[in-house]
Every structure is written in C-alpha cells, then in structure tokens.
Amino acid sequence: MGVHPCLLGMVVAGLLAGTAVCAQEPTPRRADFAGQSASADAHYVAQWALDHADNRQLPYVVVDKRDARMFIFNPSGQLLGSTPVLTGLAVGDHAAADVALREPSDLRPHERTTPAGRYVSEPGRNLGGEDIVWLDYAAKLAIHRVRADSSEAQRLLRLASPTPEDNRISLGCVVVPVAFYERLVRPVLGKSLAVVYILPDGQPAREVFHRAPAASYAQR
C-alpha cells in the first residue's frame, strides 16, 4: 500500500523540525449560471475567462448572439443577471473594414454585424449625451438601452418573443431592455472597466477563445 504524499511530507518535516503542515490546494473557481439556461459555448467562455484569469479580476459579460442573450458575472464568476438582447441585423463576426469612417446608419444591411471577440468595455456617452457602455469607440460599438424612438415598440416585441431569430435588428450594438440597463448594466458596467466576450456566429467559441492570452493582450 502506498503512502499518501501529504502524510509522507508530515513525516519528513516532523523529523526535520518536529512539526508539519499539509498545504491545501486552492479550490478552482467555477462560473456559476445560477441555474439559468445557457448554451455550451456560453458556459465554455464564462469558465475560460476564469481559468486564464482573462477577466483581470473585473466584472465580465458573455453575449451569446445565437441565443440573443447576455450574462453579467462578478469578478469571481457568479452570475449577477441575464437578459435577452438585440444584436446586429446581419449574421457575421467581423465589422466592415471602413466602419470607423462611416455613420452606423450608413451601413448596408449585410454590414450591420455585431463583431465577435473580446472587448475591454468603458462607460461613456454618445454624441447625444446618453450614457452607454463602449466596447469599441472607433467602431461605434456599444451596449445601450432600447431607445424611445419610432423603433421602440418593434424592438420591445422582439425582446419579448420566445425565439432568438427575430432579435437581430440593430445597427451592430448590443441593445438591452431599459429596466435591465438601469438595474445592472449602469451600476456594474457603467462605473468602471469590464471585459465583454461576444460569441461568434460562424464557428465554435473554443476556436476563438482557446488559449491563455499573450502579455500584451492581457494588459489591455
């Protein structure tokens, strides 16, 4: 019968110093969805962020475009809340090459994508003075509320529908219900930096988020 390594260490240490302490390995952190339904890709990325310390001890967000859903986690991976979202009209994981030089309303329907990837978000304001959460300022990509304009009623209906297929309607931004924005987005993402992961449409998430980040990548 073999000797447990911890017991063996106690014996050796006891012989040398008369006392011994068996060190405990830290318990791995687990992303906790609090029982809410989520895709396998959402579970994978939420855990990947913790396993690689990629969220830099910041709150983090998983946006699942296929399921039209957003999950907000605290720095330790505990779910703070989730909501249906609206995303870009077009299926696709890349922005138009000249998106920084154009107004979002000038994008053609097939260019109105919500680009996949990792973003370090920052609270800010748009040109109209509305407080929003910037994902990519140059590309005019942000998280914001449903706006009180001529499209409001249609967008609320799409958010309330039971299927995600009709949630692709925005110019590219991630749009959330006003109540959710005020309850959770503003106090969590609207106060400091956070990390936002937008899952891809065209490939498994583990092909986009699959290894520990390089030093330069992790510092942003």
PDB file of C-alpha atoms in Angstrom:
ATOM      1  CA  MET A   1       0.000   0.000   0.000  1.00  0.00           C
ATOM      2  CA  GLY A   2       1.399   3.438  -0.945  1.00  0.00           C
ATOM      3  CA  VAL A   3       1.873   6.318   1.441  1.00  0.00           C
ATOM      4  CA  HIS A   4      -0.241   9.449   0.872  1.00  0.00           C
ATOM      5  CA  PRO A   5       2.112  12.281  -0.225  1.00  0.00           C
ATOM      6  CA  CYS A   6       0.760  14.614   2.405  1.00  0.00           C
ATOM      7  CA  LEU A   7       1.372  12.067   5.171  1.00  0.00           C
ATOM      8  CA  LEU A   8       4.861  11.423   3.839  1.00  0.00           C
ATOM      9  CA  GLY A   9       5.565  15.157   3.895  1.00  0.00           C
ATOM     10  CA  MET A  10       4.426  15.364   7.507  1.00  0.00           C
ATOM     11  CA  VAL A  11       6.748  12.544   8.499  1.00  0.00           C
ATOM     12  CA  VAL A  12       9.762  14.096   6.764  1.00  0.00           C
ATOM     13  CA  ALA A  13       9.012  17.584   8.094  1.00  0.00           C
ATOM     14  CA  GLY A  14       8.422  16.170  11.559  1.00  0.00           C
ATOM     15  CA  LEU A  15      11.801  14.501  11.504  1.00  0.00           C
ATOM     16  CA  LEU A  16      13.444  17.778  10.498  1.00  0.00           C
ATOM     17  CA  ALA A  17      11.512  20.305  12.570  1.00  0.00           C
ATOM     18  CA  GLY A  18       9.185  18.456  14.882  1.00  0.00           C
ATOM     19  CA  THR A  19       6.050  19.987  13.263  1.00  0.00           C
ATOM     20  CA  ALA A  20       4.377  19.826   9.889  1.00  0.00           C
ATOM     21  CA  VAL A  21       1.565  21.496   7.952  1.00  0.00           C
ATOM     22  CA  CYS A  22      -0.107  19.874   4.968  1.00  0.00           C
ATOM     23  CA  ALA A  23      -0.772  22.649   2.418  1.00  0.00           C
ATOM     24  CA  GLN A  24      -4.161  22.651   0.779  1.00  0.00           C
ATOM     25  CA  GLU A  25      -4.503  23.205  -2.929  1.00  0.00           C
ATOM     26  CA  PRO A  26      -6.746  26.173  -3.844  1.00  0.00           C
ATOM     27  CA  THR A  27     -10.233  25.276  -4.996  1.00  0.00           C
ATOM     28  CA  PRO A  28     -10.708  26.154  -8.681  1.00  0.00           C
ATOM     29  CA  ARG A  29     -13.304  28.828  -9.288  1.00  0.00           C
ATOM     30  CA  ARG A  30     -16.354  27.856 -11.309  1.00  0.00           C
ATOM     31  CA  ALA A  31     -18.556  30.070 -13.429  1.00  0.00           C
ATOM     32  CA  ASP A  32     -21.987  29.873 -11.830  1.00  0.00           C
ATOM     33  CA  PHE A  33     -25.023  30.491 -14.058  1.00  0.00           C
ATOM     34  CA  ALA A  34     -27.349  30.201 -11.046  1.00  0.00           C
ATOM     35  CA  GLY A  35     -29.423  27.552 -12.767  1.00  0.00           C
ATOM     36  CA  GLN A  36     -30.233  29.713 -15.785  1.00  0.00           C
ATOM     37  CA  SER A  37     -30.312  28.117 -19.206  1.00  0.00           C
ATOM     38  CA  ALA A  38     -27.270  28.877 -21.362  1.00  0.00           C
ATOM     39  CA  SER A  39     -25.572  27.349 -24.374  1.00  0.00           C
ATOM     40  CA  ALA A  40     -22.495  25.135 -24.184  1.00  0.00           C
ATOM     41  CA  ASP A  41     -20.473  27.944 -25.774  1.00  0.00           C
ATOM     42  CA  ALA A  42     -21.612  30.430 -23.130  1.00  0.00           C
ATOM     43  CA  HIS A  43     -20.614  28.008 -20.359  1.00  0.00           C
ATOM     44  CA  TYR A  44     -17.255  27.397 -22.022  1.00  0.00           C
ATOM     45  CA  VAL A  45     -16.313  31.078 -22.353  1.00  0.00           C
ATOM     46  CA  ALA A  46     -17.552  32.009 -18.880  1.00  0.00           C
ATOM     47  CA  GLN A  47     -15.275  29.323 -17.426  1.00  0.00           C
ATOM     48  CA  TRP A  48     -12.406  30.061 -19.831  1.00  0.00           C
ATOM     49  CA  ALA A  49     -12.288  33.646 -18.590  1.00  0.00           C
ATOM     50  CA  LEU A  50     -11.726  32.409 -15.038  1.00  0.00           C
ATOM     51  CA  ASP A  51      -9.337  29.595 -15.900  1.00  0.00           C
ATOM     52  CA  HIS A  52      -6.983  32.005 -17.678  1.00  0.00           C
ATOM     53  CA  ALA A  53      -7.626  34.992 -15.387  1.00  0.00           C
ATOM     54  CA  ASP A  54      -8.555  36.740 -18.610  1.00  0.00           C
ATOM     55  CA  ASN A  55     -11.164  38.939 -16.948  1.00  0.00           C
ATOM     56  CA  ARG A  56      -8.359  40.525 -14.865  1.00  0.00           C
ATOM     57  CA  GLN A  57     -10.495  40.402 -11.704  1.00  0.00           C
ATOM     58  CA  LEU A  58     -13.033  42.655 -13.397  1.00  0.00           C
ATOM     59  CA  PRO A  59     -16.748  42.042 -13.882  1.00  0.00           C
ATOM     60  CA  TYR A  60     -17.279  40.267 -17.177  1.00  0.00           C
ATOM     61  CA  VAL A  61     -20.023  39.673 -19.707  1.00  0.00           C
ATOM     62  CA  VAL A  62     -20.846  36.893 -22.152  1.00  0.00           C
ATOM     63  CA  VAL A  63     -23.009  37.894 -25.119  1.00  0.00           C
ATOM     64  CA  ASP A  64     -24.411  34.880 -26.960  1.00  0.00           C
ATOM     65  CA  LYS A  65     -25.564  36.157 -30.355  1.00  0.00           C
ATOM     66  CA  ARG A  66     -27.081  32.838 -31.419  1.00  0.00           C
ATOM     67  CA  ASP A  67     -29.271  32.706 -28.316  1.00  0.00           C
ATOM     68  CA  ALA A  68     -29.719  36.511 -28.204  1.00  0.00           C
ATOM     69  CA  ARG A  69     -28.785  36.604 -24.525  1.00  0.00           C
ATOM     70  CA  MET A  70     -26.372  38.451 -22.251  1.00  0.00           C
ATOM     71  CA  PHE A  71     -24.937  37.192 -18.952  1.00  0.00           C
ATOM     72  CA  ILE A  72     -23.181  39.510 -16.485  1.00  0.00           C
ATOM     73  CA  PHE A  73     -20.810  37.982 -13.913  1.00  0.00           C
ATOM     74  CA  ASN A  74     -18.943  39.386 -10.961  1.00  0.00           C
ATOM     75  CA  PRO A  75     -15.122  39.023 -10.988  1.00  0.00           C
ATOM     76  CA  SER A  76     -15.362  35.590  -9.319  1.00  0.00           C
ATOM     77  CA  GLY A  77     -17.751  34.148 -11.897  1.00  0.00           C
ATOM     78  CA  GLN A  78     -21.037  34.473 -10.012  1.00  0.00           C
ATOM     79  CA  LEU A  79     -23.960  35.411 -12.235  1.00  0.00           C
ATOM     80  CA  LEU A  80     -25.382  38.838 -11.444  1.00  0.00           C
ATOM     81  CA  GLY A  81     -28.130  38.683 -14.043  1.00  0.00           C
ATOM     82  CA  SER A  82     -29.067  37.900 -17.625  1.00  0.00           C
ATOM     83  CA  THR A  83     -31.368  39.330 -20.262  1.00  0.00           C
ATOM     84  CA  PRO A  84     -32.472  38.905 -23.857  1.00  0.00           C
ATOM     85  CA  VAL A  85     -30.610  41.295 -26.187  1.00  0.00           C
ATOM     86  CA  LEU A  86     -30.860  42.677 -29.675  1.00  0.00           C
ATOM     87  CA  THR A  87     -27.796  42.376 -31.904  1.00  0.00           C
ATOM     88  CA  GLY A  88     -26.741  43.351 -35.402  1.00  0.00           C
ATOM     89  CA  LEU A  89     -29.158  42.681 -38.251  1.00  0.00           C
ATOM     90  CA  ALA A  90     -26.629  40.637 -40.245  1.00  0.00           C
ATOM     91  CA  VAL A  91     -25.079  37.306 -39.270  1.00  0.00           C
ATOM     92  CA  GLY A  92     -21.319  37.712 -39.139  1.00  0.00           C
ATOM     93  CA  ASP A  93     -18.356  38.096 -36.820  1.00  0.00           C
ATOM     94  CA  HIS A  94     -16.430  40.966 -38.393  1.00  0.00           C
ATOM     95  CA  ALA A  95     -17.103  44.663 -38.821  1.00  0.00           C
ATOM     96  CA  ALA A  96     -16.980  46.385 -42.194  1.00  0.00           C
ATOM     97  CA  ALA A  97     -13.403  47.379 -42.998  1.00  0.00           C
ATOM     98  CA  ASP A  98     -14.199  51.105 -43.071  1.00  0.00           C
ATOM     99  CA  VAL A  99     -16.699  51.131 -40.206  1.00  0.00           C
ATOM    100  CA  ALA A 100     -14.708  53.727 -38.271  1.00  0.00           C
ATOM    101  CA  LEU A 101     -15.127  56.201 -41.141  1.00  0.00           C
ATOM    102  CA  ARG A 102     -18.883  55.813 -41.519  1.00  0.00           C
ATOM    103  CA  GLU A 103     -22.007  56.543 -39.556  1.00  0.00           C
ATOM    104  CA  PRO A 104     -23.790  53.384 -38.324  1.00  0.00           C
ATOM    105  CA  SER A 105     -26.940  54.409 -40.187  1.00  0.00           C
ATOM    106  CA  ASP A 106     -24.953  54.394 -43.448  1.00  0.00           C
ATOM    107  CA  LEU A 107     -24.073  50.701 -43.122  1.00  0.00           C
ATOM    108  CA  ARG A 108     -25.805  48.467 -45.632  1.00  0.00           C
ATOM    109  CA  PRO A 109     -27.963  45.666 -44.207  1.00  0.00           C
ATOM    110  CA  HIS A 110     -25.313  42.961 -44.723  1.00  0.00           C
ATOM    111  CA  GLU A 111     -22.726  45.125 -42.922  1.00  0.00           C
ATOM    112  CA  ARG A 112     -24.763  45.535 -39.740  1.00  0.00           C
ATOM    113  CA  THR A 113     -22.975  42.860 -37.739  1.00  0.00           C
ATOM    114  CA  THR A 114     -22.068  42.584 -34.066  1.00  0.00           C
ATOM    115  CA  PRO A 115     -18.385  41.605 -34.274  1.00  0.00           C
ATOM    116  CA  ALA A 116     -17.309  38.664 -32.145  1.00  0.00           C
ATOM    117  CA  GLY A 117     -14.345  38.854 -29.805  1.00  0.00           C
ATOM    118  CA  ARG A 118     -13.022  40.143 -26.511  1.00  0.00           C
ATOM    119  CA  TYR A 119     -13.557  43.768 -25.552  1.00  0.00           C
ATOM    120  CA  VAL A 120     -12.484  45.838 -22.586  1.00  0.00           C
ATOM    121  CA  SER A 121     -15.550  47.981 -22.052  1.00  0.00           C
ATOM    122  CA  GLU A 122     -15.620  51.534 -20.703  1.00  0.00           C
ATOM    123  CA  PRO A 123     -18.506  53.681 -19.519  1.00  0.00           C
ATOM    124  CA  GLY A 124     -19.083  56.761 -21.613  1.00  0.00           C
ATOM    125  CA  ARG A 125     -21.563  58.861 -23.552  1.00  0.00           C
ATOM    126  CA  ASN A 126     -22.585  59.087 -27.167  1.00  0.00           C
ATOM    127  CA  LEU A 127     -22.883  62.327 -29.141  1.00  0.00           C
ATOM    128  CA  GLY A 128     -26.432  62.753 -27.888  1.00  0.00           C
ATOM    129  CA  GLY A 129     -25.251  62.722 -24.266  1.00  0.00           C
ATOM    130  CA  GLU A 130     -26.760  59.304 -23.486  1.00  0.00           C
ATOM    131  CA  ASP A 131     -24.755  57.212 -21.049  1.00  0.00           C
ATOM    132  CA  ILE A 132     -23.716  53.960 -22.717  1.00  0.00           C
ATOM    133  CA  VAL A 133     -21.023  51.287 -22.359  1.00  0.00           C
ATOM    134  CA  TRP A 134     -18.419  51.478 -25.100  1.00  0.00           C
ATOM    135  CA  LEU A 135     -16.979  48.238 -26.483  1.00  0.00           C
ATOM    136  CA  ASP A 136     -15.095  49.785 -29.408  1.00  0.00           C
ATOM    137  CA  TYR A 137     -15.259  53.564 -29.581  1.00  0.00           C
ATOM    138  CA  ALA A 138     -13.699  53.838 -33.049  1.00  0.00           C
ATOM    139  CA  ALA A 139     -16.145  51.313 -34.480  1.00  0.00           C
ATOM    140  CA  LYS A 140     -19.067  52.958 -32.618  1.00  0.00           C
ATOM    141  CA  LEU A 141     -19.880  49.603 -30.974  1.00  0.00           C
ATOM    142  CA  ALA A 142     -21.584  49.775 -27.585  1.00  0.00           C
ATOM    143  CA  ILE A 143     -24.093  48.319 -25.146  1.00  0.00           C
ATOM    144  CA  HIS A 144     -27.081  50.608 -24.708  1.00  0.00           C
ATOM    145  CA  ARG A 145     -30.771  50.709 -23.779  1.00  0.00           C
ATOM    146  CA  VAL A 146     -33.711  50.352 -26.124  1.00  0.00           C
ATOM    147  CA  ARG A 147     -34.271  53.925 -27.214  1.00  0.00           C
ATOM    148  CA  ALA A 148     -37.548  55.786 -27.087  1.00  0.00           C
ATOM    149  CA  ASP A 149     -37.904  56.421 -30.807  1.00  0.00           C
ATOM    150  CA  SER A 150     -40.034  55.147 -33.692  1.00  0.00           C
ATOM    151  CA  SER A 151     -38.450  51.677 -33.467  1.00  0.00           C
ATOM    152  CA  GLU A 152     -39.085  51.210 -29.727  1.00  0.00           C
ATOM    153  CA  ALA A 153     -42.345  49.224 -29.927  1.00  0.00           C
ATOM    154  CA  GLN A 154     -40.971  46.812 -32.513  1.00  0.00           C
ATOM    155  CA  ARG A 155     -37.777  46.253 -30.564  1.00  0.00           C
ATOM    156  CA  LEU A 156     -39.630  45.576 -27.331  1.00  0.00           C
ATOM    157  CA  LEU A 157     -41.729  42.959 -29.116  1.00  0.00           C
ATOM    158  CA  ARG A 158     -38.601  41.271 -30.434  1.00  0.00           C
ATOM    159  CA  LEU A 159     -37.019  41.218 -26.975  1.00  0.00           C
ATOM    160  CA  ALA A 160     -40.164  39.642 -25.541  1.00  0.00           C
ATOM    161  CA  SER A 161     -40.513  36.949 -28.222  1.00  0.00           C
ATOM    162  CA  PRO A 162     -39.654  33.373 -27.166  1.00  0.00           C
ATOM    163  CA  THR A 163     -37.210  32.751 -30.045  1.00  0.00           C
ATOM    164  CA  PRO A 164     -33.859  34.447 -30.778  1.00  0.00           C
ATOM    165  CA  GLU A 165     -34.267  34.574 -34.557  1.00  0.00           C
ATOM    166  CA  ASP A 166     -36.022  37.951 -34.578  1.00  0.00           C
ATOM    167  CA  ASN A 167     -33.555  39.597 -32.186  1.00  0.00           C
ATOM    168  CA  ARG A 168     -31.180  40.535 -34.984  1.00  0.00           C
ATOM    169  CA  ILE A 169     -32.256  44.069 -35.757  1.00  0.00           C
ATOM    170  CA  SER A 170     -29.699  46.625 -34.521  1.00  0.00           C
ATOM    171  CA  LEU A 171     -27.060  48.501 -36.491  1.00  0.00           C
ATOM    172  CA  GLY A 172     -24.478  46.432 -34.625  1.00  0.00           C
ATOM    173  CA  CYS A 173     -24.705  47.479 -30.994  1.00  0.00           C
ATOM    174  CA  VAL A 174     -25.889  45.186 -28.206  1.00  0.00           C
ATOM    175  CA  VAL A 175     -29.257  46.568 -27.087  1.00  0.00           C
ATOM    176  CA  VAL A 176     -30.841  45.671 -23.740  1.00  0.00           C
ATOM    177  CA  PRO A 177     -34.156  46.483 -22.031  1.00  0.00           C
ATOM    178  CA  VAL A 178     -34.206  49.805 -20.168  1.00  0.00           C
ATOM    179  CA  ALA A 179     -35.031  48.147 -16.824  1.00  0.00           C
ATOM    180  CA  PHE A 180     -32.073  45.765 -17.100  1.00  0.00           C
ATOM    181  CA  TYR A 181     -29.747  48.577 -18.066  1.00  0.00           C
ATOM    182  CA  GLU A 182     -30.762  50.632 -15.063  1.00  0.00           C
ATOM    183  CA  ARG A 183     -30.736  47.700 -12.643  1.00  0.00           C
ATOM    184  CA  LEU A 184     -27.465  46.066 -13.641  1.00  0.00           C
ATOM    185  CA  VAL A 185     -25.611  47.484 -16.653  1.00  0.00           C
ATOM    186  CA  ARG A 186     -25.331  51.014 -15.290  1.00  0.00           C
ATOM    187  CA  PRO A 187     -24.197  50.084 -11.732  1.00  0.00           C
ATOM    188  CA  VAL A 188     -21.787  47.346 -12.869  1.00  0.00           C
ATOM    189  CA  LEU A 189     -20.504  48.183 -16.360  1.00  0.00           C
ATOM    190  CA  GLY A 190     -21.285  51.869 -16.149  1.00  0.00           C
ATOM    191  CA  LYS A 191     -18.941  52.526 -13.233  1.00  0.00           C
ATOM    192  CA  SER A 192     -15.614  51.005 -14.317  1.00  0.00           C
ATOM    193  CA  LEU A 193     -13.841  48.819 -16.829  1.00  0.00           C
ATOM    194  CA  ALA A 194     -15.185  45.340 -17.562  1.00  0.00           C
ATOM    195  CA  VAL A 195     -14.435  42.558 -20.042  1.00  0.00           C
ATOM    196  CA  VAL A 196     -17.043  41.600 -22.636  1.00  0.00           C
ATOM    197  CA  TYR A 197     -16.926  38.398 -24.675  1.00  0.00           C
ATOM    198  CA  ILE A 198     -19.135  38.322 -27.780  1.00  0.00           C
ATOM    199  CA  LEU A 199     -19.546  34.768 -29.014  1.00  0.00           C
ATOM    200  CA  PRO A 200     -19.128  34.065 -32.722  1.00  0.00           C
ATOM    201  CA  ASP A 201     -21.819  33.148 -35.217  1.00  0.00           C
ATOM    202  CA  GLY A 202     -19.685  31.199 -37.647  1.00  0.00           C
ATOM    203  CA  GLN A 203     -17.540  28.869 -35.530  1.00  0.00           C
ATOM    204  CA  PRO A 204     -17.426  27.222 -32.103  1.00  0.00           C
ATOM    205  CA  ALA A 205     -16.458  29.607 -29.316  1.00  0.00           C
ATOM    206  CA  ARG A 206     -13.489  27.446 -28.328  1.00  0.00           C
ATOM    207  CA  GLU A 207     -11.895  28.244 -31.703  1.00  0.00           C
ATOM    208  CA  VAL A 208     -11.924  31.950 -30.815  1.00  0.00           C
ATOM    209  CA  PHE A 209     -11.254  31.683 -27.075  1.00  0.00           C
ATOM    210  CA  HIS A 210      -8.880  28.750 -26.738  1.00  0.00           C
ATOM    211  CA  ARG A 211      -5.618  29.667 -25.043  1.00  0.00           C
ATOM    212  CA  ALA A 212      -4.115  31.904 -22.403  1.00  0.00           C
ATOM    213  CA  PRO A 213      -3.706  35.464 -23.726  1.00  0.00           C
ATOM    214  CA  ALA A 214      -0.363  36.936 -24.610  1.00  0.00           C
ATOM    215  CA  ALA A 215       1.009  39.521 -22.173  1.00  0.00           C
ATOM    216  CA  SER A 216       0.103  42.471 -24.397  1.00  0.00           C
ATOM    217  CA  TYR A 217      -3.397  41.122 -24.893  1.00  0.00           C
ATOM    218  CA  ALA A 218      -3.964  40.617 -21.186  1.00  0.00           C
ATOM    219  CA  GLN A 219      -2.818  44.123 -20.279  1.00  0.00           C
ATOM    220  CA  ARG A 220      -5.483  45.949 -22.277  1.00  0.00           C
TER     221      ARG A 220
END
